[in-house]
XYZ file of C-alpha atoms in Angstrom:
610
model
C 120.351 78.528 110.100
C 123.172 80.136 108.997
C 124.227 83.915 109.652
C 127.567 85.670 108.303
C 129.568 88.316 110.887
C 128.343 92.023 110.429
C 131.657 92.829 109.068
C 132.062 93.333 105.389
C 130.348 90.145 103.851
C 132.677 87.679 101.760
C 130.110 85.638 100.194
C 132.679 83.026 98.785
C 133.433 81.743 102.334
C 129.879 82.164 102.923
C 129.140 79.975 100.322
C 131.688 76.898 101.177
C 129.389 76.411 104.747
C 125.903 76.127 102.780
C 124.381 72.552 102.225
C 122.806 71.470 98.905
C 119.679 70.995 100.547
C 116.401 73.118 99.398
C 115.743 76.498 101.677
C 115.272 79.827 101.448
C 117.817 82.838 101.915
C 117.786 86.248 103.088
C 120.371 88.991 102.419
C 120.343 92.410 104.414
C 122.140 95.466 104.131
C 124.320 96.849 107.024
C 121.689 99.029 108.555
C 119.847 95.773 109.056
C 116.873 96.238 106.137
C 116.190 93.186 104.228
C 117.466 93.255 100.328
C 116.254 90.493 99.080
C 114.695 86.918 99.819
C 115.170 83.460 97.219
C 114.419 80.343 97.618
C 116.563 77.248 95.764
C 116.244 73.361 95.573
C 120.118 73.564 95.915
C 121.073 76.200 98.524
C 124.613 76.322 98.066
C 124.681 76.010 94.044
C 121.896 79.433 94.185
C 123.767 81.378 96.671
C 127.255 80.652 95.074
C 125.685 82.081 91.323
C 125.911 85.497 93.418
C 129.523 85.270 93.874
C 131.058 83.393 91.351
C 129.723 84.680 88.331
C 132.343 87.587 86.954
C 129.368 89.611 84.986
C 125.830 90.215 86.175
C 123.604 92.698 85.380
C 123.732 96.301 86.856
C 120.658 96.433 89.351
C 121.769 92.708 90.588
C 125.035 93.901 91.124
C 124.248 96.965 92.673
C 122.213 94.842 95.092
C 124.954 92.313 95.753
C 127.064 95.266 96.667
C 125.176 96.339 99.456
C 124.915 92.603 101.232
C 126.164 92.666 104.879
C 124.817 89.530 106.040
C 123.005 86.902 104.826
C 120.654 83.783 106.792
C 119.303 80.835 105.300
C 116.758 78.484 106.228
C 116.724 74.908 105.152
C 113.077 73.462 104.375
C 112.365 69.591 103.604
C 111.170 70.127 100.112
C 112.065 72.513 97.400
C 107.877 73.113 97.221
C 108.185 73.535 100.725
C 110.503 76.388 100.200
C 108.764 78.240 97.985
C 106.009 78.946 99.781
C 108.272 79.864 102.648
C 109.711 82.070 100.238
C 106.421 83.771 99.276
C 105.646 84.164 103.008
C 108.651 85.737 104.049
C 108.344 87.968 101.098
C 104.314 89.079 102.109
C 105.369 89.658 105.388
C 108.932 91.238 105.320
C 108.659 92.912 102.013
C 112.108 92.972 100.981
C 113.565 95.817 98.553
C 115.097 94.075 95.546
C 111.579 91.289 95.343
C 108.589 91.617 93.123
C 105.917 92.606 95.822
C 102.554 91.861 95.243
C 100.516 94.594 97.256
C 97.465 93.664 98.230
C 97.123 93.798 102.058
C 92.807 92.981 101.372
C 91.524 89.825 103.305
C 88.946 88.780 100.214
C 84.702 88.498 100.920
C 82.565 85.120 100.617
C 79.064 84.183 100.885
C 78.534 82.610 103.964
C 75.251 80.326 105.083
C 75.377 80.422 108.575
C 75.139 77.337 110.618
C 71.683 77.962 112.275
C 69.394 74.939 113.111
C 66.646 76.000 111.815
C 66.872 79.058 109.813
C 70.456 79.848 108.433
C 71.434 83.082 107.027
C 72.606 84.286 103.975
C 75.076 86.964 104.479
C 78.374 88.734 103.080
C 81.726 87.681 105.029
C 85.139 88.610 104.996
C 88.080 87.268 107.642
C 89.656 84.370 108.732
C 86.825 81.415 108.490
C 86.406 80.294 111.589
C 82.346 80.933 111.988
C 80.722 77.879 111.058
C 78.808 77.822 107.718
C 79.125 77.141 104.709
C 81.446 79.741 102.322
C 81.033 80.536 98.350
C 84.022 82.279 97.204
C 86.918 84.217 97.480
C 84.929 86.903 95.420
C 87.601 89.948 93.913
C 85.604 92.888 95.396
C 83.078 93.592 97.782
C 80.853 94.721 95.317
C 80.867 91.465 93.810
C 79.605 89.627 96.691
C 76.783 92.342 97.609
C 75.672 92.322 94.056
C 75.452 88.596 94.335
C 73.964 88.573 97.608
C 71.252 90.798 96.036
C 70.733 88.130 93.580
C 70.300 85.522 95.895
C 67.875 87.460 98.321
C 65.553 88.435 95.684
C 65.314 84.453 94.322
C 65.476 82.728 96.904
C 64.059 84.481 100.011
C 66.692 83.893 103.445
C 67.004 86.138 105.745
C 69.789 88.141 106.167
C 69.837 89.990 109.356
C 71.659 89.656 112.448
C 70.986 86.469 114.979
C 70.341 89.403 117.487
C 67.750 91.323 115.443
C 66.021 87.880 114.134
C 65.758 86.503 117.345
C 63.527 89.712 118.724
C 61.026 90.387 115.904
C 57.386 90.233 116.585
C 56.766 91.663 113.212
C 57.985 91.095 109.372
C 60.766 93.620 108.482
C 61.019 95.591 105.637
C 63.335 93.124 103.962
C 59.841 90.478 103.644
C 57.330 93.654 102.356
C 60.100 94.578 99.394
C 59.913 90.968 98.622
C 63.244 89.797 99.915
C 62.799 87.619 103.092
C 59.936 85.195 103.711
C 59.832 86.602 107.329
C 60.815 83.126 109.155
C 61.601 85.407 112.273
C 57.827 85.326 112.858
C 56.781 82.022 111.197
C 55.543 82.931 108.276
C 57.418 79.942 106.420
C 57.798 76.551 107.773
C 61.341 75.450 108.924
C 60.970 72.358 105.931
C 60.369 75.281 103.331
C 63.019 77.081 104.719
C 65.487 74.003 104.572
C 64.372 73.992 100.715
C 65.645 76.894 99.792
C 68.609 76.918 101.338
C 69.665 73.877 99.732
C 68.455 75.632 96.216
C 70.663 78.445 97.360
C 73.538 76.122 97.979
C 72.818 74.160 94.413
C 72.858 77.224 92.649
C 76.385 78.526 94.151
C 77.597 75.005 93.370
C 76.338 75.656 89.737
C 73.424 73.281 89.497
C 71.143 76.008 88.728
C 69.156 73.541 86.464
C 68.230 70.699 88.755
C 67.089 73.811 91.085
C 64.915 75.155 88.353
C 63.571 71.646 87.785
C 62.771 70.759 91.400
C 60.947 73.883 91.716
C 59.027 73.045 88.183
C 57.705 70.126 90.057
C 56.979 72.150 93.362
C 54.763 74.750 90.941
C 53.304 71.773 89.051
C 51.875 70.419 92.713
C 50.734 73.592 93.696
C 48.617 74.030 90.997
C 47.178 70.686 90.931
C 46.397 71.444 94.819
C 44.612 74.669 93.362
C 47.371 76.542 95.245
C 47.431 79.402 92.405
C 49.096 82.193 94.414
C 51.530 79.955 95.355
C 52.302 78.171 91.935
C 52.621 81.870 90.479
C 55.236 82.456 92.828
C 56.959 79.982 91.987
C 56.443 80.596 88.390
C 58.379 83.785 88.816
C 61.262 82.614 90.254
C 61.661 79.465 87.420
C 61.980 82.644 84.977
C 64.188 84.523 87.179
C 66.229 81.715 87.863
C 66.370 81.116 83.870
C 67.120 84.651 82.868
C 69.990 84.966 85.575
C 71.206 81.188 84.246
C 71.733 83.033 80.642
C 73.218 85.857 81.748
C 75.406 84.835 84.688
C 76.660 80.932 84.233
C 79.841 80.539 81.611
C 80.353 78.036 78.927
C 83.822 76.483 79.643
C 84.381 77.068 83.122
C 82.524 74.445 84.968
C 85.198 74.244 87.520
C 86.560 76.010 89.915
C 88.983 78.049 88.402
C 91.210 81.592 88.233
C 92.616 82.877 84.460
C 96.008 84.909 84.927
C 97.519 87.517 82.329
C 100.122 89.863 82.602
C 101.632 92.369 80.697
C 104.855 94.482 81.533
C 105.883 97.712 80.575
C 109.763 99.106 81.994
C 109.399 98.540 85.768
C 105.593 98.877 85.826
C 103.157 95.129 85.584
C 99.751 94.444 85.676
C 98.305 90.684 86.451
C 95.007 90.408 85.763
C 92.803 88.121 87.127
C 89.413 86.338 86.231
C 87.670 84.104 89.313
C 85.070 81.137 88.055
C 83.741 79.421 90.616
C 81.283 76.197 89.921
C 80.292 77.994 86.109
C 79.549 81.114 87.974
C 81.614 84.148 87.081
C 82.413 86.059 90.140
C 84.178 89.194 88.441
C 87.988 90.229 87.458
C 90.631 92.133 89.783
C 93.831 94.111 88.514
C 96.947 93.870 90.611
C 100.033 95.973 90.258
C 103.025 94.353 92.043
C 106.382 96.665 92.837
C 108.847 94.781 90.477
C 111.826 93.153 92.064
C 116.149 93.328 91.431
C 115.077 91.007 88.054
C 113.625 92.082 84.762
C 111.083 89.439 84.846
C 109.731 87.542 81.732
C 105.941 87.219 81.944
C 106.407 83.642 82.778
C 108.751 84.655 86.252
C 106.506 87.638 87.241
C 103.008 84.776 87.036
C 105.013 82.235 89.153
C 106.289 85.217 91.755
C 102.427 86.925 91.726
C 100.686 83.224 92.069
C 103.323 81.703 94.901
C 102.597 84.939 96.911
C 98.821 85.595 95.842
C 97.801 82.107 96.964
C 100.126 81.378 99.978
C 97.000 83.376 101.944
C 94.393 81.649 100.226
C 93.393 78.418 99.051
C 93.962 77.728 95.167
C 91.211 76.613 93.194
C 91.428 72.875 90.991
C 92.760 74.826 87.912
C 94.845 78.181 87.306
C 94.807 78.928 83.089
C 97.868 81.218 82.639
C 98.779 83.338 79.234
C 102.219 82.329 80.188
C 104.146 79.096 81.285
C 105.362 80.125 84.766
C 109.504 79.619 85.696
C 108.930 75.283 87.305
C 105.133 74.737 86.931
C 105.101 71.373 88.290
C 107.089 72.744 91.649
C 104.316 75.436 91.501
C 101.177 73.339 91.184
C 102.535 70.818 93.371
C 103.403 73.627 96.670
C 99.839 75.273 96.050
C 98.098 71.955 96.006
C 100.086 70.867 99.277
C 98.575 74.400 100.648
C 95.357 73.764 99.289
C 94.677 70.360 100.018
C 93.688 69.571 97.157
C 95.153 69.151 93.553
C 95.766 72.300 91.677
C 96.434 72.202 87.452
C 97.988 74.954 85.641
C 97.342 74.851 82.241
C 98.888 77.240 79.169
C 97.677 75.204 76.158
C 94.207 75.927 75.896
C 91.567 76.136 73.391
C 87.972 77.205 73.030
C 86.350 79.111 75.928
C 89.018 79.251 77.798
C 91.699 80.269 75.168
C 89.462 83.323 75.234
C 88.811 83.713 78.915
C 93.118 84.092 78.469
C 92.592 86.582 75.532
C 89.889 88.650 78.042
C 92.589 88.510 80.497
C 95.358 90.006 78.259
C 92.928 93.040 77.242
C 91.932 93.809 80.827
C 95.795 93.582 81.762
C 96.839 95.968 79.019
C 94.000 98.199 79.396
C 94.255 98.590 83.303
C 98.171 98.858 82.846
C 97.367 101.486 80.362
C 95.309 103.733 82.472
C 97.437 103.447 85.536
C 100.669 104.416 83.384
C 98.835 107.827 82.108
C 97.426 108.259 85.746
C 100.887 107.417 86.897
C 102.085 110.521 84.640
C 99.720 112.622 85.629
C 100.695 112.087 89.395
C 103.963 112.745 88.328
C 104.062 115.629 86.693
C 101.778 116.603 89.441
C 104.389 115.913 91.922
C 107.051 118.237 89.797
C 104.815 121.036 89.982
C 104.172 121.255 93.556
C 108.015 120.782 94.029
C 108.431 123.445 91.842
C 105.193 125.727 93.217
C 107.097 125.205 96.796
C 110.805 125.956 96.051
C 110.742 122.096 97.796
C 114.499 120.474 96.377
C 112.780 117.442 94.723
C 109.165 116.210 94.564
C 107.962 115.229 98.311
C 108.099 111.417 98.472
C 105.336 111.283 101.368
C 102.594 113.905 101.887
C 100.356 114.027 104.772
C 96.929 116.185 105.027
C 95.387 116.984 108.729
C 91.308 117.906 109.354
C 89.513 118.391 112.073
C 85.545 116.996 111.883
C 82.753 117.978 114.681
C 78.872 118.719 115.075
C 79.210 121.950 116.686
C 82.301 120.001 119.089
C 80.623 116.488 119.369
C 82.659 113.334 119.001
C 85.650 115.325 117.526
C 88.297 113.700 115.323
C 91.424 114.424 113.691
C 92.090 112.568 110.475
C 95.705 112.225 108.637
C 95.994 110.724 105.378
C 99.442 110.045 103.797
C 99.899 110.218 99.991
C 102.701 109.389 97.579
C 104.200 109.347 94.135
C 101.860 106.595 93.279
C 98.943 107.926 95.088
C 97.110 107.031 98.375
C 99.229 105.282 101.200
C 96.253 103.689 102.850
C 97.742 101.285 104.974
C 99.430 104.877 106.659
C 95.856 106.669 107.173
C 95.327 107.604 110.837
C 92.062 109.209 112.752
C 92.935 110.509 116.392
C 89.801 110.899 118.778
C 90.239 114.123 120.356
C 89.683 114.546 123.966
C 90.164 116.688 127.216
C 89.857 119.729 124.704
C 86.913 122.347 124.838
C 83.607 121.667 122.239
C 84.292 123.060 119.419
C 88.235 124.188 119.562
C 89.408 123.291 116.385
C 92.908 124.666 116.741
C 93.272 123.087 120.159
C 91.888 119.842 118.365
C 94.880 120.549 115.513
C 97.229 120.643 118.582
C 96.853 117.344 119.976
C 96.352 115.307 116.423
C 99.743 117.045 115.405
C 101.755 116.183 118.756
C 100.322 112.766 119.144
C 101.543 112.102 115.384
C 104.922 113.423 115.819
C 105.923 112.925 119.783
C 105.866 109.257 117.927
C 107.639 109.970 115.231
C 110.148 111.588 117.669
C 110.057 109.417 120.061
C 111.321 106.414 116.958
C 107.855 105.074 116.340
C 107.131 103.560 112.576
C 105.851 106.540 111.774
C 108.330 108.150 109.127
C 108.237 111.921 109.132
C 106.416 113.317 105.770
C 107.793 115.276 103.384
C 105.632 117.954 103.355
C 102.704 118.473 105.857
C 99.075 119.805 104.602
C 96.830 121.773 107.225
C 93.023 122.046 106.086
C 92.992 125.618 107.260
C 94.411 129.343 107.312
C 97.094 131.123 109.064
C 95.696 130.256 113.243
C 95.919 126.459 112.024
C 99.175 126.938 110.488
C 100.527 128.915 113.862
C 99.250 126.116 115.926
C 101.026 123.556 113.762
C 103.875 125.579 113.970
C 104.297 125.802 117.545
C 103.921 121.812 117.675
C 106.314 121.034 115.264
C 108.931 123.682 116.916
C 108.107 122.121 120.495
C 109.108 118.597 119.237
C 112.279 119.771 117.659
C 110.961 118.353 114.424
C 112.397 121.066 111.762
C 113.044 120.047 108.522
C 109.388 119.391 107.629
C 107.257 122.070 105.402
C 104.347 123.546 106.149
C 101.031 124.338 104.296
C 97.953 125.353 104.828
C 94.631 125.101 102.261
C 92.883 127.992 103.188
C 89.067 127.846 100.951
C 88.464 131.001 98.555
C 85.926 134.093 99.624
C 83.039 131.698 97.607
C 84.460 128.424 99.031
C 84.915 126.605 95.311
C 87.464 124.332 94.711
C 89.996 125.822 92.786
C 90.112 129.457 94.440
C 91.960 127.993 97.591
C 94.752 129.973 99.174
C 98.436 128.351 100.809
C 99.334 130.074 103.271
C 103.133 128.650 104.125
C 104.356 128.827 107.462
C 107.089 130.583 109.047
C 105.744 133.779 107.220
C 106.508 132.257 104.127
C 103.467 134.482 102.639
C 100.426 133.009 100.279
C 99.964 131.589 97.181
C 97.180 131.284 95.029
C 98.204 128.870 91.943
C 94.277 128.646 90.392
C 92.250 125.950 89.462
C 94.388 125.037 86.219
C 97.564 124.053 88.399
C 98.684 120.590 89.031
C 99.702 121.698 92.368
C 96.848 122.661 93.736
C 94.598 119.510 92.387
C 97.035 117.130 94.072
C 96.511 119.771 96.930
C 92.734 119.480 96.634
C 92.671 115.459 95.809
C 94.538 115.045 99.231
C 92.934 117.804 101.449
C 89.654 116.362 100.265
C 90.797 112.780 100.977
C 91.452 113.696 104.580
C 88.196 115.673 104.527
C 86.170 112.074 103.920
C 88.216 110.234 105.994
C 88.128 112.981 108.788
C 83.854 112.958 108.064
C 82.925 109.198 108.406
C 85.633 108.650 111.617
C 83.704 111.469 112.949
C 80.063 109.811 112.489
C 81.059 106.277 113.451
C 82.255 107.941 116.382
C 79.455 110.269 116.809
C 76.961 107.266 116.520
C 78.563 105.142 119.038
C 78.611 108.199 121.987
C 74.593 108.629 120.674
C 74.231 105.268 121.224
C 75.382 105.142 124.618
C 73.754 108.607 125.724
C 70.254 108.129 124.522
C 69.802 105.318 126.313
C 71.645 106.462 129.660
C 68.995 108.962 130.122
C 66.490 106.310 130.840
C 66.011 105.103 134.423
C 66.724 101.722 135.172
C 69.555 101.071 131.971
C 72.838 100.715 133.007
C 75.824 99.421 131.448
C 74.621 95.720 131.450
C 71.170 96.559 129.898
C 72.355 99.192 127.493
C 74.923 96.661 125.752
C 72.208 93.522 125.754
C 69.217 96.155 124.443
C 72.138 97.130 121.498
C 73.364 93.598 120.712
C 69.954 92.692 120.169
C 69.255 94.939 117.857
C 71.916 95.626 116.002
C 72.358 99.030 117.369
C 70.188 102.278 118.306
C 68.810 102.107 114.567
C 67.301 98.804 115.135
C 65.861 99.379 118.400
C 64.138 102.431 117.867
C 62.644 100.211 114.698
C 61.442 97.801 117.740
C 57.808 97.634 119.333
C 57.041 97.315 122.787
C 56.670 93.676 122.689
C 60.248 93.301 120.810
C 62.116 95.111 123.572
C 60.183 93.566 126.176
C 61.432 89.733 125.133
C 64.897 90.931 125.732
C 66.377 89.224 128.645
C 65.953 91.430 131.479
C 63.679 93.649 130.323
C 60.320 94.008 131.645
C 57.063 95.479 129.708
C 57.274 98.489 131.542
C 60.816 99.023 131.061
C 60.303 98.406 127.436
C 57.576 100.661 127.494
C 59.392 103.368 129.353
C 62.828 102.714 126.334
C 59.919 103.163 123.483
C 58.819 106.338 125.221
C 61.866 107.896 125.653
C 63.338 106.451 122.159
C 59.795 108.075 120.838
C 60.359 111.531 122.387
């Protein structure tokens, strides 16, 4: 590794001490933030096209200007070094790069490992629990609609090893036709077996040799005189035909991803399509920040795949709208990833010339609507600025509320907003404590100084712009008094007081410092960017406050019982699933918990029971 002195950077001499080996380099402004990360198969011939070239254009120059210091790192392989590149770039997030944002970990379909009676269930995280995975699917909507799918043809359970292991009686999963109950034998562990591996086949895409194995399972059954039986199975050969029309995809028999893009200015759209074994599994738009470059549609694919893939697996084939900049560099560093080999393809034809074209429309379209949203926000933006005598639309907004049942399991939500909408990797909930039931100002209190004594104290918590305050004039005091304490002074105050009939649209700001009240009516911009935030915080404020408020029931409930402690309370919960599933439970289920006796169990069902 190489680093320059902190003084002012002369990238010539910098340059004359690189190698011609492949790396990646890093340049960073004198404060220290990171400008702008490349990667090259030649270091020194890159990193010199910085310095020697006498015209470049404006935003790269402006960038070059601002270099301090620069570090390289020198990788075996040029492949090697561009997924380095796309790491560093994920994790760092330089200035001057084209960011893809997308900080989501992406949901499978996982069969669970059991012996005898694996589960079918949704997934999403690092996979490490043994199973087998279908997947990455783009949303989590995607997966649970497919997970519907496969409960309703095929039968497998899908509750919790915990719950399954304590049943004494079919759920309601079995009754609505969903689960053939193996939890109390009502299907044989060789049945079972069978339809998991039809489940597996039909995830793999070999929906028809399912649908012919069971043909010959019904054609048994009825020749046993099993009628009931072979009309079951009936069924599910026409539900497994109808979903085989509607769901599997001529042309895309392989595991595969189609990528379009389409740029407008300094705003992009990538749109992507995920086939996986002739199974469609759905279509995600991303939006990545673009970099120092004006990138041609072919640069801004190779940028969006490197980093899109460097934190997942890439499937056999990737069918682009646009050559990328060095396919066969790219195809060979994500099948070195992958472990397997990866094709990209641009010269299609058929089905898959217009799985690109679908691509291109969802690109534009999305790119579309988030360009007239974009305006919207903007002009949104202005008009608070200008509603708030503020010097220039706030570039980071942050919205306080306070949720209770009558002072239970209080918490303090703060959601952070910006020029491009939510900031949800900045939302923050605060459980309130040591305060008396019901206090909402004193709850205010503590939420404000725990966000800014960290701020103050030169946490990663940047100071907002302006600060909302779901409330009137006591909230605003209190907010007041915090911010005054802390020295923090430079930071506007509002609060969103509700109207005398409490409908959106009639709210009052009330601005602190006896800055008097304003009431800008429902047809302002101000106000519904005021309203969209305030009632963002409001719903994240609301379900912080019942997860909360569910684990302290939880615990309570059951530490009223004689003869539960701590031990007995967690093993009762884990096998259940939670308070909901135990107070679902018999006397006979809680009884063949470990530990539990029949008259404890019976003494939990009475007290669960009122």
């Amino acid at each position: 590794m190489h680093a320059s002195a902190p003084a002012t950077f002369d990238g010539k001499l910098f340059v004359r001490h690189l190698t011609p080996a492949p790396g990646v380099y890093r340049m960073y402004a004198s404060d220290g933030v990171l400008l702008y990360v490349g990667k090259a198969g030649n270091l020194k011939k890159r990193v010199s096209s910085y310095f020697m070239r006498p015209l470049m254009e404006p935003r790269i120059a402006a960038m070059v200007a601002q270099i301090a210091r620069m570090e390289t790192t020198i990788t075996r392989t040029e492949s090697e070094a561009l997924m380095l590149e796309a790491q560093l770039i994920k994790q760092l997030q330089p200035r001057y790069n084209i960011l893809l944002r997308d900080g989501k970990s992406y949901p499978y379909v996982l069969i669970t490992a059991h012996a005898e009676y694996p589960r079918l269930a949704w997934y999403r995280g690092a996979r490490s629990a043994p199973g087998s995975y279908f997947g990455p699917f783009p949303s989590s909507g995607a997966v649970r609609e497919s997970l519907s799918l496969l409960h309703k043809l095929f039968h497998l359970r899908g509750c919790e090893e915990s719950y399954f292991r304590n049943r004494t009686r079919p759920c309601l999963q079995h009754q609505i036709g969903r689960c053939s109950a193996p939890c109390v034998g009502l299907i044989s562990p060789v049945d079972y077996a069978a339809d998991v591996r039809h489940v597996q086949m039909f995830l793999q895409g070999r929906s028809s040799a399912v649908i012919d194995e069971i043909v010959v399972l019904m054609q048994r059954a009825s020749a046993a005189q099993e009628f009931e039986r072979a009309a079951r199975l009936r069924d599910q050969i026409q539900a497994l035909r109808t979903v085989q029309s509607e769901h599997y995809v001529q042309g895309a028999s392989t595991d595969m991803d189609v990528l379009a893009c389409r740029i407008s200015g300094e705003s992009a759209c990538v749109s992507v399509l995920f086939f996986r074994n002739g199974l469609a599994l759905g279509s995600r738009d991303f939006f990545p920040r673009m970099g120092v470059d004006a990138p041609t549609p072919g640069a801004l694919l190779a940028q969006f795949i490197a980093q899109y893939y460097v934190e997942r697996a890439a499937p056999t084939e990737l069918i682009l709208e646009h050559a990328p900049e060095q396919p066969d560099l790219l195809g060979q560093a994500l099948g070195e990833h992958a472990g397997h080999e990866v094709r990209i393809k641009t010269q299609v034809r058929g089905d898959r010339a217009r799985f690109i074209e679908l691509a291109g429309r969802n690109a534009e379209a999305a790119l579309a609507t988030r360009l007239a949203s974009r305006q919207t926000l903007e002009a949104r933006f202005a008009d608070l600025a200008r509603l708030l005598a503020l010097p220039k639309p706030p570039a980071r907004i942050e919205c306080f509320d306070i949720s209770h049942t009558q002072g239970e399991a209080t918490v303090a939500s703060c959601v952070a907003y910006g020029p491009e909408g939510p900031m949800k990797g900045h939302y923050r909930k605060f459980n309130i404590a040591g305060i008396v039931a019901g206090d909402d100002y004193a709850a205010m209190e503590q939420a404000l100084t725990r966000r800014f004594r960290r701020a103050a104290e030169g946490g990663d918590w940047a100071s907002p712009d302006l600060l909302l305050i779901d409330g009137g004039t006591g909230q605003i005091a209190r907010a007041e008094q915090v911010l005054d304490a802390l020295c923090v002074r430079d930071v506007p105050i509002v609060g969103v007081a509700k109207g005398p009939a409490r409908r959106s649209g009639e709210e009052t700001l009330v601005l602190a410092h006896g800055g008097g009240q304003l009431h800008p009516g429902s047809a302002s911009p101000a106000l519904q960017l005021i309203n969209a935030v305030r009632d963002e915080a409001h719903r994240f404020a609301i379900g912080a406050h019942r997860r909360r408020r569910e684990a302290t029931r939880e615990r309570s409930v059951l530490q009223d019982i004689p003869g539960i402690g701590p031990r007995r309370r967690r093993m009762l919960l884990n096998a259940f699933g939670g308070l909901a599933g135990l107070q679902d439970a018999g006397v006979e289920e809680i009884a063949r918990v470990s530990g539990i006796d029949r008259s404890l169990a019976a003494r939990i069902y009475a007290a669960l029971h009122g």
